[in-house]
Amino acid sequence: TSPFRCGSNMRSRLSSSAGHELLALSVGGLETCHYFPRLKLAFDIGRCPEEVLNCPTVLFTHAHMDHMGGVAYHTATRALRNLAPPRYVIPPHCAADFERLFEVWRALDRSDMRHATVVLAPGEEFVLANGFLVRPFRSPHSAPCQGYGIWSRREKLLEEFAGLPGEELARLKRAGTSITRTLETPQVAFCGDTLIEVVEREEVVRRARLLVLECTFVDDEVSVDEARSKGHVHLSEIAARAELFQNEAILLTHFSARHTPRTIERALDETLPPGLRARVRPLLGGHRRAREAGGER
């Protein structure tokens, strides 16, 4: 059975066996936004769906319009609703232009457009208010792009102390004995727009409990070489690397508007090995009304 369940919301509302609720909408070249309400975290804002106005932290993968176009609206509307200024995590390559964008909007909108910007590069780490860790990784694309791994961290009792009463554990801890080890678990990996090589290069992509991976093209209408020339993933490339995916659940997103939901579902059934197909769900929100609206960046 599928690890996801869809509700009746006009945007896809998904719950995964990996334990993360997700509201998302993604159509290649048109609009991408993935919002995790329980994490109070979103990835990219192409047009700023209504639900995401409540999200205080957004991680941006790159500066293409369909991934960043809604940021000024997000900032201004949160202020209008008396919500706290949002926090935006952005790659270093677009930091200067990102701030210039807000300078222009302040002049046009005649408002403060208050927000906090966190510039974060691969190899660096940012700790969210809820204790989750954000660690970027490089995603090869037609424009500079980075994905993000979201990690949980907890302390686990060392095996040699298992079974000891609480008073004895407290005494050992007061005496300076280390009785726990830090256990980090990759919960979510979000790749943004990318080539398939990100799966081979980044361990977090292969191991995260929930992987959100773009799959812009699914059939022979666009060849693998054409997909790669655009900086995107083709479904056949995922199938060829099926043994690499250790994830509990995989959400494929960013399908081209040229594909119908039926075409996408059929391609998944015919192309993916059964063991991988059982863990994969396509994100189809938006395709029923956007097929004729545009192409892929």
Coordinates of N, CA and C in Angstrom, one line a residue, residues 102-292:
F102 N 14.4 43.1 -1.8 CA 13.6 43.7 -0.8 C 13.7 45.2 -0.7
E103 N 14.9 45.7 -1.0 CA 15.1 47.1 -1.1 C 14.1 47.7 -2.1
V104 N 14.0 47.1 -3.2 CA 13.1 47.6 -4.3 C 11.6 47.5 -3.8
W105 N 11.3 46.4 -3.2 CA 9.9 46.2 -2.7 C 9.5 47.2 -1.6
R106 N 10.5 47.5 -0.7 CA 10.3 48.5 0.3 C 9.9 49.8 -0.3
A107 N 10.6 50.2 -1.4 CA 10.3 51.5 -2.0 C 9.0 51.4 -2.7
L108 N 8.7 50.3 -3.4 CA 7.4 50.2 -4.1 C 6.2 50.1 -3.2
D109 N 6.4 49.3 -2.1 CA 5.3 49.0 -1.2 C 5.1 50.0 -0.1
R110 N 6.2 50.8 0.1 CA 6.2 51.8 1.2 C 6.0 51.1 2.5
S111 N 6.6 50.0 2.8 CA 6.5 49.3 4.0 C 7.9 48.8 4.4
D112 N 8.0 48.3 5.6 CA 9.3 47.9 6.2 C 9.7 46.5 5.6
M113 N 8.8 45.7 5.2 CA 9.1 44.4 4.7 C 10.1 43.6 5.6
R114 N 9.8 43.6 6.9 CA 10.7 43.1 7.9 C 10.8 41.6 7.7
H115 N 12.0 41.1 7.8 CA 12.3 39.6 7.7 C 13.8 39.4 8.2
A116 N 14.1 38.2 8.5 CA 15.5 37.8 8.9 C 16.0 36.9 7.8
T117 N 17.2 37.2 7.4 CA 17.9 36.4 6.3 C 19.0 35.6 6.9
V118 N 19.0 34.3 6.7 CA 20.1 33.4 7.1 C 20.8 32.9 5.9
V119 N 22.0 33.2 5.6 CA 22.8 32.7 4.5 C 23.5 31.4 4.9
L120 N 23.2 30.3 4.3 CA 23.7 29.0 4.7 C 24.2 28.3 3.5
A121 N 25.4 27.7 3.6 CA 26.1 27.0 2.5 C 26.3 25.6 2.9
P122 N 26.5 24.7 1.9 CA 26.8 23.3 2.2 C 28.0 23.2 3.1
G123 N 27.9 22.3 4.1 CA 29.0 22.3 5.1 C 28.7 23.0 6.4
E124 N 27.7 23.9 6.3 CA 27.3 24.7 7.5 C 26.0 24.1 8.0
E125 N 25.6 24.6 9.2 CA 24.4 24.0 9.9 C 23.6 25.2 10.6
F126 N 22.3 25.0 10.6 CA 21.5 26.0 11.3 C 20.5 25.2 12.2
V127 N 20.3 25.6 13.4 CA 19.4 25.0 14.4 C 18.1 25.7 14.4
L128 N 17.0 25.0 14.1 CA 15.7 25.6 14.2 C 15.2 25.7 15.6
A129 N 14.2 26.6 15.9 CA 13.7 26.8 17.2 C 13.2 25.5 17.9
N130 N 12.7 24.5 17.0 CA 12.2 23.3 17.5 C 13.3 22.2 17.7
G131 N 14.6 22.6 17.5 CA 15.7 21.7 17.8 C 16.2 20.9 16.6
F132 N 15.4 21.0 15.5 CA 15.8 20.3 14.3 C 17.0 21.0 13.6
L133 N 17.8 20.2 12.9 CA 19.0 20.8 12.3 C 18.8 20.9 10.8
V134 N 19.3 22.0 10.2 CA 19.2 22.2 8.8 C 20.6 22.2 8.2
R135 N 20.9 21.3 7.3 CA 22.2 21.2 6.7 C 22.0 21.2 5.1
P136 N 22.5 22.2 4.4 CA 22.4 22.2 3.0 C 23.4 21.2 2.3
F137 N 23.0 20.9 1.1 CA 23.9 20.1 0.2 C 23.7 20.6 -1.2
R138 N 24.7 20.3 -2.0 CA 24.7 20.8 -3.4 C 23.8 20.0 -4.3
S139 N 22.9 20.7 -5.1 CA 22.1 20.0 -6.0 C 22.4 20.6 -7.4
P140 N 23.0 19.8 -8.3 CA 23.4 20.3 -9.6 C 22.1 20.6 -10.5
H141 N 22.1 21.8 -11.0 CA 20.9 22.2 -11.8 C 21.4 23.2 -12.8
S142 N 20.5 23.7 -13.7 CA 20.9 24.7 -14.7 C 21.3 26.0 -14.1
A143 N 20.9 26.3 -12.9 CA 21.3 27.5 -12.1 C 21.8 27.0 -10.8
P144 N 22.6 27.8 -10.1 CA 23.1 27.4 -8.8 C 21.9 27.0 -7.8
C145 N 22.1 25.8 -7.2 CA 21.0 25.3 -6.4 C 21.5 24.5 -5.3
Q146 N 20.8 24.5 -4.1 CA 21.2 23.6 -3.0 C 19.9 23.0 -2.4
G147 N 20.1 21.7 -2.0 CA 19.0 21.0 -1.3 C 19.3 21.2 0.2
Y148 N 18.4 20.6 1.0 CA 18.5 20.6 2.5 C 18.1 19.3 3.1
G149 N 18.9 18.9 4.1 CA 18.6 17.8 5.0 C 18.1 18.3 6.3
I150 N 17.0 17.8 6.8 CA 16.5 18.1 8.1 C 16.7 16.9 9.1
W151 N 17.5 17.2 10.1 CA 17.9 16.2 11.0 C 17.3 16.4 12.4
S152 N 16.9 15.3 13.1 CA 16.5 15.3 14.5 C 17.7 14.8 15.3
R153 N 17.7 15.3 16.5 CA 18.8 14.9 17.4 C 18.3 14.6 18.8
R154 N 18.7 13.5 19.3 CA 18.3 13.1 20.7 C 19.4 12.3 21.4
E155 N 19.3 12.3 22.7 CA 20.3 11.6 23.5 C 19.8 10.2 23.8
K156 N 20.6 9.2 23.6 CA 20.3 7.8 23.8 C 21.2 7.2 24.9
L157 N 20.6 6.5 25.8 CA 21.4 5.9 26.9 C 22.3 4.8 26.4
L158 N 23.6 4.9 26.8 CA 24.6 3.9 26.4 C 24.2 2.5 26.9
E159 N 24.5 1.5 26.1 CA 24.0 0.2 26.4 C 24.5 -0.3 27.8
E160 N 25.7 0.1 28.2 CA 26.2 -0.4 29.5 C 25.5 0.1 30.7
F161 N 24.7 1.1 30.5 CA 23.9 1.7 31.6 C 22.4 1.3 31.5
A162 N 22.1 0.5 30.5 CA 20.7 0.1 30.4 C 20.2 -0.7 31.6
G163 N 19.1 -0.5 32.1 CA 18.5 -1.2 33.2 C 18.8 -0.7 34.6
L164 N 19.8 0.3 34.7 CA 20.1 0.9 35.9 C 18.9 1.8 36.4
P165 N 18.6 1.8 37.7 CA 17.6 2.7 38.2 C 17.9 4.2 38.0
G166 N 16.8 5.0 38.0 CA 17.0 6.4 37.7 C 17.9 7.1 38.7
E167 N 17.8 6.7 39.9 CA 18.7 7.4 40.9 C 20.2 7.1 40.7
E168 N 20.5 5.9 40.2 CA 21.9 5.6 39.9 C 22.4 6.3 38.7
L169 N 21.5 6.4 37.7 CA 21.8 7.2 36.5 C 22.1 8.7 36.8
A170 N 21.2 9.2 37.7 CA 21.4 10.6 38.1 C 22.7 10.8 38.8
R171 N 23.1 9.8 39.7 CA 24.3 9.9 40.5 C 25.5 9.9 39.5
L172 N 25.5 9.0 38.5 CA 26.6 8.9 37.6 C 26.7 10.2 36.8
K173 N 25.6 10.8 36.4 CA 25.6 12.0 35.6 C 26.2 13.1 36.5
R174 N 25.8 13.2 37.8 CA 26.4 14.3 38.6 C 27.9 14.1 38.8
A175 N 28.3 12.8 38.8 CA 29.8 12.6 39.0 C 30.6 12.8 37.7
G176 N 29.9 13.2 36.6 CA 30.6 13.6 35.4 C 30.7 12.4 34.4
T177 N 30.1 11.3 34.7 CA 30.1 10.2 33.8 C 29.2 10.4 32.6
S178 N 29.7 10.2 31.4 CA 28.9 10.3 30.2 C 28.1 9.0 30.0
I179 N 26.8 9.2 30.1 CA 25.9 8.0 30.1 C 25.1 7.9 28.8
T180 N 25.2 8.9 28.0 CA 24.4 8.9 26.7 C 25.3 9.2 25.5
R181 N 24.7 8.9 24.4 CA 25.4 9.3 23.1 C 24.4 10.1 22.3
T182 N 24.8 11.0 21.5 CA 23.9 11.8 20.6 C 23.6 11.0 19.4
L183 N 22.3 10.9 19.1 CA 21.8 10.1 18.0 C 21.1 11.1 17.0
E184 N 21.7 11.2 15.8 CA 21.1 12.1 14.8 C 20.4 11.2 13.7
T185 N 19.2 11.7 13.3 CA 18.5 10.9 12.3 C 18.1 11.9 11.2
P186 N 18.4 11.6 9.9 CA 18.0 12.4 8.8 C 16.5 12.2 8.6
Q187 N 15.7 13.2 8.9 CA 14.2 13.0 8.7 C 13.7 13.3 7.3
V188 N 14.2 14.4 6.8 CA 13.7 14.9 5.5 C 14.9 15.3 4.6
A189 N 14.9 14.9 3.4 CA 15.8 15.5 2.4 C 15.0 16.1 1.2
F190 N 15.2 17.4 1.0 CA 14.5 18.1 -0.1 C 15.6 18.5 -1.1
C191 N 15.5 18.1 -2.3 CA 16.6 18.3 -3.3 C 16.5 19.5 -4.1
G192 N 15.3 20.2 -4.2 CA 15.1 21.3 -5.1 C 15.1 20.7 -6.5
D193 N 15.5 21.6 -7.5 CA 15.7 21.2 -8.9 C 17.1 20.6 -9.0
T194 N 17.2 19.5 -9.7 CA 18.5 18.8 -9.6 C 18.7 17.8 -10.7
L195 N 19.9 17.4 -10.9 CA 20.2 16.2 -11.7 C 20.2 15.0 -10.8
I196 N 20.1 13.8 -11.4 CA 20.0 12.6 -10.6 C 21.3 12.3 -9.8
E197 N 22.4 12.9 -10.2 CA 23.7 12.7 -9.5 C 23.6 13.0 -8.0
V198 N 22.6 13.8 -7.6 CA 22.5 14.2 -6.2 C 22.2 12.9 -5.3
V199 N 21.6 12.0 -5.9 CA 21.3 10.7 -5.2 C 22.6 10.0 -4.9
E200 N 23.5 10.0 -5.9 CA 24.8 9.3 -5.7 C 25.7 10.0 -4.8
R201 N 25.7 11.3 -4.8 CA 26.7 12.1 -4.1 C 26.3 12.3 -2.7
E202 N 25.1 12.4 -2.3 CA 24.7 12.9 -1.0 C 24.0 11.7 -0.2
E203 N 24.7 11.3 0.9 CA 24.2 10.2 1.7 C 22.8 10.6 2.3
V204 N 22.6 11.8 2.7 CA 21.3 12.2 3.3 C 20.2 12.0 2.4
V205 N 20.4 12.2 1.1 CA 19.3 11.9 0.1 C 18.9 10.5 0.1
R206 N 19.9 9.6 0.2 CA 19.6 8.2 0.1 C 19.0 7.7 1.5
R207 N 19.3 8.3 2.6 CA 19.0 7.8 3.9 C 17.8 8.5 4.6
A208 N 17.5 9.7 4.2 CA 16.4 10.4 4.9 C 15.1 9.6 5.0
R209 N 14.4 9.6 6.1 CA 13.2 8.9 6.2 C 12.2 9.3 5.1
L210 N 12.1 10.5 4.8 CA 11.3 11.0 3.7 C 12.1 11.8 2.8
L211 N 12.2 11.3 1.5 CA 12.9 12.0 0.5 C 11.9 12.7 -0.5
V212 N 12.1 14.0 -0.7 CA 11.3 14.8 -1.7 C 12.2 15.0 -2.9
L213 N 12.0 14.4 -4.0 CA 12.9 14.4 -5.1 C 12.1 14.8 -6.4
E214 N 12.7 15.8 -7.1 CA 12.0 16.2 -8.4 C 12.1 15.0 -9.4
C215 N 11.1 15.0 -10.2 CA 11.0 14.0 -11.4 C 10.2 14.7 -12.5
T216 N 10.9 15.6 -13.2 CA 10.2 16.5 -14.1 C 9.6 15.7 -15.3
F217 N 10.3 14.7 -15.8 CA 9.9 14.0 -17.0 C 9.8 12.5 -16.8
V218 N 8.7 11.9 -17.4 CA 8.4 10.5 -17.0 C 8.4 9.6 -18.2
D219 N 8.4 10.1 -19.5 CA 8.3 9.2 -20.6 C 9.2 9.6 -21.8
D220 N 9.0 9.0 -22.9 CA 9.8 9.3 -24.1 C 9.5 10.6 -24.8
E221 N 8.5 11.3 -24.4 CA 8.2 12.6 -25.0 C 9.4 13.5 -24.8
V222 N 10.1 13.4 -23.7 CA 11.4 14.1 -23.4 C 12.4 13.0 -23.1
S223 N 13.5 13.0 -23.8 CA 14.5 12.0 -23.6 C 15.3 12.3 -22.3
V224 N 16.1 11.3 -21.8 CA 17.0 11.5 -20.7 C 17.9 12.6 -21.0
D225 N 18.5 12.6 -22.2 CA 19.5 13.7 -22.5 C 18.9 15.1 -22.5
E226 N 17.6 15.2 -23.0 CA 16.9 16.5 -23.0 C 16.6 16.9 -21.6
A227 N 16.2 16.0 -20.8 CA 15.9 16.3 -19.3 C 17.2 16.8 -18.7
R228 N 18.3 16.1 -18.9 CA 19.6 16.5 -18.3 C 20.0 17.9 -18.8
S229 N 19.8 18.2 -20.1 CA 20.2 19.5 -20.6 C 19.4 20.6 -19.9
K230 N 18.2 20.3 -19.4 CA 17.4 21.3 -18.7 C 17.7 21.3 -17.2
G231 N 18.6 20.4 -16.7 CA 18.9 20.3 -15.3 C 17.9 19.6 -14.5
H232 N 17.2 18.6 -15.1 CA 16.1 17.9 -14.4 C 16.3 16.4 -14.4
V233 N 15.5 15.7 -13.6 CA 15.5 14.3 -13.5 C 14.5 13.6 -14.3
H234 N 14.8 12.5 -15.0 CA 13.9 11.7 -15.8 C 13.6 10.5 -14.9
L235 N 12.4 10.0 -15.0 CA 12.0 8.8 -14.2 C 12.8 7.6 -14.5
S236 N 13.3 7.4 -15.7 CA 14.1 6.2 -16.0 C 15.4 6.3 -15.2
E237 N 15.9 7.5 -14.9 CA 17.2 7.6 -14.1 C 17.0 7.1 -12.7
I238 N 15.8 7.4 -12.2 CA 15.4 6.9 -10.8 C 15.3 5.4 -10.8
A239 N 14.7 4.8 -11.8 CA 14.5 3.4 -11.8 C 15.9 2.7 -11.9
A240 N 16.8 3.3 -12.7 CA 18.1 2.7 -12.9 C 18.9 2.7 -11.6
R241 N 18.5 3.5 -10.6 CA 19.3 3.6 -9.3 C 18.4 3.1 -8.2
A242 N 17.5 2.3 -8.4 CA 16.5 1.8 -7.4 C 17.2 1.3 -6.2
E243 N 18.3 0.6 -6.3 CA 18.9 0.0 -5.2 C 19.6 1.0 -4.2
L244 N 19.7 2.2 -4.6 CA 20.3 3.2 -3.8 C 19.4 3.8 -2.7
F245 N 18.1 3.8 -3.0 CA 17.1 4.4 -2.1 C 16.8 3.6 -0.9
Q246 N 17.3 4.1 0.2 CA 17.0 3.4 1.5 C 15.8 4.1 2.3
N247 N 15.2 5.1 1.7 CA 14.2 5.9 2.3 C 12.9 5.1 2.7
E248 N 12.3 5.5 3.8 CA 11.0 4.8 4.1 C 9.9 5.3 3.1
A249 N 10.0 6.5 2.7 CA 9.0 7.1 1.8 C 9.6 8.1 0.9
I250 N 9.1 8.1 -0.4 CA 9.7 9.0 -1.4 C 8.5 9.7 -2.1
L251 N 8.6 11.1 -2.1 CA 7.6 11.9 -2.8 C 8.3 12.5 -4.0
L252 N 7.8 12.1 -5.2 CA 8.3 12.6 -6.4 C 7.4 13.9 -6.8
T253 N 8.1 15.0 -7.2 CA 7.5 16.2 -7.4 C 8.0 16.9 -8.6
H254 N 7.4 18.1 -8.9 CA 7.9 19.0 -10.0 C 7.7 18.4 -11.4
F255 N 6.7 17.6 -11.5 CA 6.4 17.0 -12.9 C 6.0 18.1 -13.8
S256 N 6.4 17.9 -15.1 CA 6.1 18.8 -16.1 C 4.6 19.0 -16.3
A257 N 4.2 20.2 -16.6 CA 2.8 20.4 -16.9 C 2.3 19.7 -18.1
R258 N 3.2 19.2 -19.0 CA 2.8 18.4 -20.2 C 2.3 17.0 -19.8
H259 N 2.6 16.5 -18.6 CA 2.1 15.2 -18.2 C 0.8 15.3 -17.5
T260 N -0.1 14.4 -17.8 CA -1.4 14.3 -17.1 C -1.1 13.4 -15.8
P261 N -2.0 13.6 -14.8 CA -1.9 12.7 -13.6 C -1.9 11.2 -14.0
R262 N -2.8 10.9 -15.0 CA -2.9 9.5 -15.4 C -1.6 9.0 -16.1
T263 N -1.0 9.8 -16.9 CA 0.3 9.5 -17.5 C 1.4 9.3 -16.5
I264 N 1.4 10.1 -15.5 CA 2.4 10.0 -14.4 C 2.2 8.7 -13.6
E265 N 1.0 8.4 -13.2 CA 0.8 7.2 -12.5 C 1.1 6.0 -13.3
R266 N 0.7 6.0 -14.5 CA 1.0 4.8 -15.4 C 2.5 4.6 -15.6
A267 N 3.2 5.7 -15.8 CA 4.7 5.6 -15.9 C 5.4 5.1 -14.7
L268 N 4.9 5.5 -13.5 CA 5.5 5.0 -12.3 C 5.3 3.5 -12.2
D269 N 4.1 3.0 -12.5 CA 3.7 1.6 -12.4 C 4.6 0.8 -13.4
E270 N 4.8 1.3 -14.6 CA 5.5 0.6 -15.6 C 7.0 0.6 -15.5
T271 N 7.5 1.7 -14.9 CA 9.0 2.0 -14.9 C 9.7 1.6 -13.6
L272 N 9.1 1.8 -12.5 CA 9.8 1.5 -11.2 C 9.7 0.1 -10.8
P273 N 10.7 -0.5 -10.2 CA 10.7 -1.9 -9.7 C 9.6 -1.9 -8.5
P274 N 9.0 -3.0 -8.3 CA 7.9 -3.0 -7.3 C 8.4 -2.6 -5.9
G275 N 9.6 -3.0 -5.5 CA 10.0 -2.6 -4.2 C 10.2 -1.1 -4.0
L276 N 10.6 -0.4 -5.1 CA 10.7 1.0 -5.0 C 9.3 1.7 -5.2
R277 N 8.5 1.1 -6.1 CA 7.2 1.7 -6.4 C 6.3 1.8 -5.1
A278 N 6.4 0.8 -4.3 CA 5.6 0.7 -3.1 C 5.9 1.8 -2.1
R279 N 7.1 2.5 -2.2 CA 7.4 3.6 -1.3 C 7.3 4.9 -2.0
V280 N 6.9 5.0 -3.2 CA 6.8 6.2 -4.0 C 5.4 6.7 -4.1
R281 N 5.3 8.0 -3.9 CA 4.0 8.7 -4.2 C 4.3 9.9 -5.1
P282 N 3.5 10.1 -6.2 CA 3.7 11.4 -7.0 C 2.9 12.5 -6.4
L283 N 3.4 13.7 -6.4 CA 2.7 14.9 -6.0 C 2.0 15.4 -7.3
L284 N 0.7 15.4 -7.3 CA -0.1 15.7 -8.5 C -0.9 17.0 -8.4
G285 N -0.8 17.6 -7.2 CA -1.5 18.9 -7.0 C -1.2 19.9 -8.1
G286 N -2.2 20.5 -8.7 CA -2.0 21.5 -9.7 C -2.0 21.1 -11.1
H287 N -1.8 19.8 -11.4 CA -1.7 19.3 -12.8 C -3.0 19.3 -13.5
R288 N -4.1 19.1 -12.8 CA -5.4 19.1 -13.4 C -5.8 20.4 -14.0
R289 N -5.2 21.5 -13.5 CA -5.6 22.8 -13.9 C -4.4 23.6 -14.5
A290 N -3.3 23.0 -14.7 CA -2.1 23.8 -15.1 C -1.4 23.2 -16.3
R291 N -1.9 22.2 -16.9 CA -1.1 21.5 -18.0 C -0.8 22.4 -19.2
E292 N -1.6 23.4 -19.4 CA -1.4 24.3 -20.6 C -0.7 25.6 -20.2

